[in-house]
Structures are given as C-alpha cells and as structure tokens.
Amino acid sequence: MPVSRSLSHKAQHGQSYGRRKADKVLPKVLFISCTEARLAPQRFVSDPGQLFEIRNIGNIVPPHNPRIISGDIATIEYGLALSNLKDVVISGHSGCGAVAALLGQETVSASVRRWLVVGNSRTVSREAVGLQAGASVDSAARDRAARAHLLAQLAHLAGYPGLEAGRSNGGLRLRALFDTEAGTTEVYSPREDRFVPLGRHSTAAAR
Ligand SMILES: [Zn+2]
C-alpha cells in the first residue's frame, strides 16, 4: 500500500491513531533502538502513546556533553525530563549492519563511519570477537560484538544527568535489551553481568 494511502487510511480510523485532548496518554518509556524494523518497540507497551522513541543506525547514545550540538543528546535529555517516565530502554539486535561495519565486515559511507565513532565501541566490539585483521567472523561472534556495543551505549546513557536523578529516587528503570536472530529477546542482568532471556513478567515496560 502506498504510504499516502496508508496514512489516510489511519487518519480515517481516528479512534486508534488520534485522541481527543482529554484522552492524552503520556510517555512512560524512553526507547532507544536501531532502525531495524523487527525491533518494533510498540510490542513493549499497551498503548503506542506510552512510547518516546529515538531510533538511529546502530542504537548509538552519544556520551553526554552539553557543549556540543547533537540532535540525539538533545532528544535523550528531553525524553529523560518527561514527568511520567518510568523506563529507559536501549535496544540492540543480532545481524546489525552498524556492528558489522565496526568489525570491518561491511562497507558503509563516510558519514556512517563517523557516526559509529560517536558510539565509541569499536575496541570493545572487536575484543568481544577476538578479531584478527582481515579475519571473517561467524554470527555468534557478531552477536557478542553487538552485545558489547550495546553495553557501551548503556554506559553512555547512565552518564546522563537526568537519568542519575531519576534512578536515585527510585522512579526510573534502565535496561538493555538484545533481539536475537532466533526472534527471542534478552535483557542485560547487571547482577550476573550477562544477557538473560527476557521473562514474560519482566517485559513490561509500561503495562
Ligand atoms: Zn542495527
């Protein structure tokens, strides 16, 4: 279906896609993810209005720095200041082209290469794979690199002042999710220092 038809179709069904002011749903989940369609952040909330979404290639969180102009930093700061926010999620995935580029397994444009530098994860990704120059890597090794890249972005996120404040008063949860090739979702367990299957009852960002 052409985009214009699809949009007008949605507009005709205003009950699901638009609301009167009185019914306004406030975002509860700041969800930062890669652009991969199958990540579908909507599956974690009971109403799309509960999501405040930020998507970019490689699910990169720039380290917080108030001195530089960055749409991503500004948008994350804005999201963290939302009054009803309960969860902050950073989500990565298996088969990520950005991670393949970090490993030198995929050629990307100069702009994408420079953007990947912002994520500051090339070294940890390569270490996770034990990568030798010019060597090929299998999908399990790429997944290890993608998880290491994701944890680097989680660490950047933890350095945002709004997040520290929200967590210290117990009002905000921070989690890293990883979508596997098999279609399962894992969550990072700081206690075990590894990714574990996301339980049915912990999905839950905002239910
Ligand atoms: Zn990706």
Short mmCIF file of C-alpha atoms and ligand atoms in Angstrom, two decimals:
data_model
loop_
_atom_site.label_atom_id
_atom_site.label_comp_id
_atom_site.label_asym_id
_atom_site.label_seq_id
_atom_site.Cartn_x
_atom_site.Cartn_y
_atom_site.Cartn_z
CA MET A 1 0.00 0.00 0.00
CA PRO A 2 1.42 3.43 -0.94
CA VAL A 3 2.43 5.46 2.07
CA SER A 4 -0.06 8.24 1.35
CA ARG A 5 -2.97 5.76 1.18
CA SER A 6 -1.78 4.02 4.29
CA LEU A 7 -1.63 7.28 6.22
CA SER A 8 -5.04 8.46 5.06
CA HIS A 9 -6.41 5.05 6.00
CA LYS A 10 -5.07 5.56 9.50
CA ALA A 11 -6.47 9.08 9.63
CA GLN A 12 -9.94 7.72 8.86
CA HIS A 13 -9.68 5.45 11.88
CA GLY A 14 -9.12 8.25 14.31
CA GLN A 15 -10.10 6.22 17.34
CA SER A 16 -6.92 4.17 17.22
CA TYR A 17 -4.49 6.72 15.88
CA GLY A 18 -5.63 10.04 17.21
CA ARG A 19 -7.15 11.12 20.51
CA ARG A 20 -9.02 13.99 21.97
CA LYS A 21 -7.03 16.02 24.42
CA ALA A 22 -8.83 14.53 27.40
CA ASP A 23 -7.60 11.02 26.46
CA LYS A 24 -3.96 12.02 26.09
CA VAL A 25 -1.53 9.24 27.02
CA LEU A 26 1.79 10.33 28.48
CA PRO A 27 5.03 8.59 27.51
CA LYS A 28 6.24 6.09 30.11
CA VAL A 29 9.08 4.51 28.16
CA LEU A 30 12.05 6.19 26.55
CA PHE A 31 13.05 3.59 23.97
CA ILE A 32 16.32 3.97 22.08
CA SER A 33 16.89 1.46 19.31
CA CYS A 34 18.45 0.74 15.95
CA THR A 35 16.43 1.38 12.81
CA GLU A 36 15.80 -2.34 12.18
CA ALA A 37 12.04 -2.77 11.65
CA ARG A 38 11.69 -6.04 13.56
CA LEU A 39 12.68 -4.38 16.85
CA ALA A 40 9.12 -2.96 16.97
CA PRO A 41 9.24 -1.07 20.30
CA GLN A 42 5.41 -0.89 20.31
CA ARG A 43 5.28 -4.52 21.46
CA PHE A 44 6.51 -3.47 24.91
CA VAL A 45 3.69 -1.08 25.68
CA SER A 46 -0.06 -1.41 25.87
CA ASP A 47 -0.60 1.90 24.04
CA PRO A 48 1.71 3.46 21.40
CA GLY A 49 1.27 6.80 23.18
CA GLN A 50 3.33 5.43 26.09
CA LEU A 51 6.45 5.41 23.91
CA PHE A 52 9.01 8.15 23.45
CA GLU A 53 11.12 6.67 20.67
CA ILE A 54 14.59 7.52 19.48
CA ARG A 55 15.97 5.47 16.61
CA ASN A 56 19.26 5.76 14.80
CA ILE A 57 21.60 3.50 12.90
CA GLY A 58 23.45 1.37 15.44
CA ASN A 59 21.33 2.36 18.51
CA ILE A 60 24.06 4.81 19.47
CA VAL A 61 23.88 7.00 22.57
CA PRO A 62 26.43 9.81 22.31
CA PRO A 63 28.26 10.37 25.60
CA HIS A 64 26.59 13.26 27.39
CA ASN A 65 28.21 16.56 26.52
CA PRO A 66 26.32 19.86 26.94
CA ARG A 67 28.92 21.69 24.87
CA ILE A 68 28.15 20.06 21.53
CA ILE A 69 25.10 20.39 19.31
CA SER A 70 23.58 16.94 18.85
CA GLY A 71 20.00 16.03 17.97
CA ASP A 72 20.39 12.72 19.77
CA ILE A 73 21.73 14.23 23.00
CA ALA A 74 19.02 16.89 22.97
CA THR A 75 16.27 14.32 22.32
CA ILE A 76 17.50 11.98 25.06
CA GLU A 77 17.66 14.87 27.53
CA TYR A 78 14.15 15.92 26.56
CA GLY A 79 12.90 12.35 27.00
CA LEU A 80 14.54 11.97 30.40
CA ALA A 81 12.76 15.10 31.60
CA LEU A 82 9.26 13.71 30.82
CA SER A 83 7.26 13.77 34.00
CA ASN A 84 5.62 10.36 33.65
CA LEU A 85 8.71 8.40 32.59
CA LYS A 86 9.21 5.01 34.26
CA ASP A 87 11.55 3.05 31.98
CA VAL A 88 14.56 3.81 29.85
CA VAL A 89 15.39 1.06 27.37
CA ILE A 90 18.29 0.76 24.98
CA SER A 91 17.78 -1.96 22.43
CA GLY A 92 20.22 -3.67 20.06
CA HIS A 93 19.97 -6.63 17.77
CA SER A 94 21.59 -9.52 16.05
CA GLY A 95 22.63 -9.00 12.42
CA CYS A 96 23.18 -5.26 12.87
CA GLY A 97 24.86 -3.61 9.88
CA ALA A 98 26.40 -0.96 12.11
CA VAL A 99 28.13 -3.62 14.20
CA ALA A 100 29.28 -5.40 11.05
CA ALA A 101 30.81 -2.09 9.95
CA LEU A 102 32.54 -1.71 13.34
CA LEU A 103 34.10 -5.10 12.77
CA GLY A 104 35.19 -4.13 9.27
CA GLN A 105 32.83 -6.74 7.80
CA GLU A 106 30.62 -4.31 5.95
CA THR A 107 31.39 -1.19 3.94
CA VAL A 108 29.44 1.94 4.89
CA SER A 109 29.55 5.58 3.84
CA ALA A 110 31.94 8.11 5.40
CA SER A 111 29.05 9.70 7.32
CA VAL A 112 28.04 6.38 8.86
CA ARG A 113 31.67 5.63 9.74
CA ARG A 114 31.93 8.98 11.54
CA TRP A 115 28.62 8.34 13.33
CA LEU A 116 29.91 4.96 14.56
CA VAL A 117 32.89 6.76 16.10
CA VAL A 118 30.40 8.61 18.34
CA GLY A 119 29.37 5.24 19.81
CA ASN A 120 32.96 4.72 20.96
CA SER A 121 32.65 0.92 20.85
CA ARG A 122 34.97 -0.27 18.12
CA THR A 123 37.55 -1.59 20.57
CA VAL A 124 35.10 -3.44 22.85
CA SER A 125 33.27 -4.90 19.85
CA ARG A 126 36.48 -6.21 18.34
CA GLU A 127 37.68 -7.54 21.68
CA ALA A 128 34.38 -9.41 22.10
CA VAL A 129 35.11 -11.21 18.85
CA GLY A 130 38.86 -11.61 19.33
CA LEU A 131 39.11 -10.23 15.84
CA GLN A 132 42.29 -10.57 13.84
CA ALA A 133 42.80 -8.18 10.95
CA GLY A 134 41.03 -9.40 7.84
CA ALA A 135 39.51 -12.46 9.57
CA SER A 136 35.92 -13.45 8.94
CA VAL A 137 33.52 -13.82 11.88
CA ASP A 138 30.52 -16.08 12.36
CA SER A 139 27.09 -14.92 13.51
CA ALA A 140 27.68 -15.92 17.17
CA ALA A 141 30.81 -13.75 17.25
CA ARG A 142 28.92 -10.87 15.65
CA ASP A 143 26.30 -11.20 18.37
CA ARG A 144 28.99 -10.98 21.06
CA ALA A 145 30.24 -7.80 19.40
CA ALA A 146 26.69 -6.41 19.16
CA ARG A 147 26.10 -7.05 22.87
CA ALA A 148 29.43 -5.37 23.76
CA HIS A 149 28.48 -2.40 21.55
CA LEU A 150 25.07 -2.24 23.26
CA LEU A 151 26.63 -2.22 26.74
CA ALA A 152 28.92 0.63 25.69
CA GLN A 153 25.81 2.64 24.75
CA LEU A 154 24.14 1.65 28.06
CA ALA A 155 27.17 3.07 29.89
CA HIS A 156 26.87 6.34 27.94
CA LEU A 157 23.19 6.55 28.82
CA ALA A 158 23.91 6.01 32.51
CA GLY A 159 26.03 9.17 32.39
CA TYR A 160 23.11 11.46 31.52
CA PRO A 161 22.30 13.72 34.49
CA GLY A 162 18.51 13.26 34.14
CA LEU A 163 18.92 9.52 34.38
CA GLU A 164 21.04 9.63 37.51
CA ALA A 165 18.43 11.79 39.20
CA GLY A 166 15.53 9.53 38.16
CA ARG A 167 17.29 6.37 39.29
CA SER A 168 18.48 7.70 42.60
CA ASN A 169 14.92 8.50 43.68
CA GLY A 170 13.79 5.04 42.54
CA GLY A 171 11.43 6.31 39.86
CA LEU A 172 13.27 5.15 36.77
CA ARG A 173 14.50 1.77 35.49
CA LEU A 174 17.30 1.45 32.95
CA ARG A 175 17.57 -1.70 30.85
CA ALA A 176 19.39 -3.02 27.79
CA LEU A 177 17.51 -5.42 25.50
CA PHE A 178 19.01 -7.57 22.76
CA ASP A 179 16.98 -9.19 19.99
CA THR A 180 18.49 -12.44 18.72
CA GLU A 181 18.39 -13.89 15.22
CA ALA A 182 16.01 -16.57 16.56
CA GLY A 183 13.46 -13.89 17.44
CA THR A 184 13.93 -14.02 21.22
CA THR A 185 14.67 -11.01 23.40
CA GLU A 186 17.34 -10.92 26.09
CA VAL A 187 17.82 -8.41 28.87
CA TYR A 188 21.13 -7.48 30.47
CA SER A 189 21.41 -8.61 34.08
CA PRO A 190 23.91 -6.37 35.91
CA ARG A 191 23.96 -8.87 38.79
CA GLU A 192 25.06 -11.73 36.52
CA ASP A 193 26.91 -9.46 34.10
CA ARG A 194 25.38 -11.21 31.10
CA PHE A 195 22.27 -11.17 28.92
CA VAL A 196 19.48 -13.49 30.05
CA PRO A 197 16.14 -14.35 28.37
CA LEU A 198 13.54 -11.67 28.98
CA GLY A 199 10.90 -13.26 31.19
CA ARG A 200 7.24 -12.93 30.43
CA HIS A 201 6.68 -10.88 33.51
CA SER A 202 9.61 -8.53 33.06
CA THR A 203 8.78 -7.40 29.55
CA ALA A 204 6.81 -4.90 30.70
CA ALA A 205 7.99 -1.72 30.28
CA ALA A 206 4.73 0.02 30.74
CA ARG A 207 1.90 -2.42 31.12
ZN ZN B 1 21.15 -2.35 13.68
#
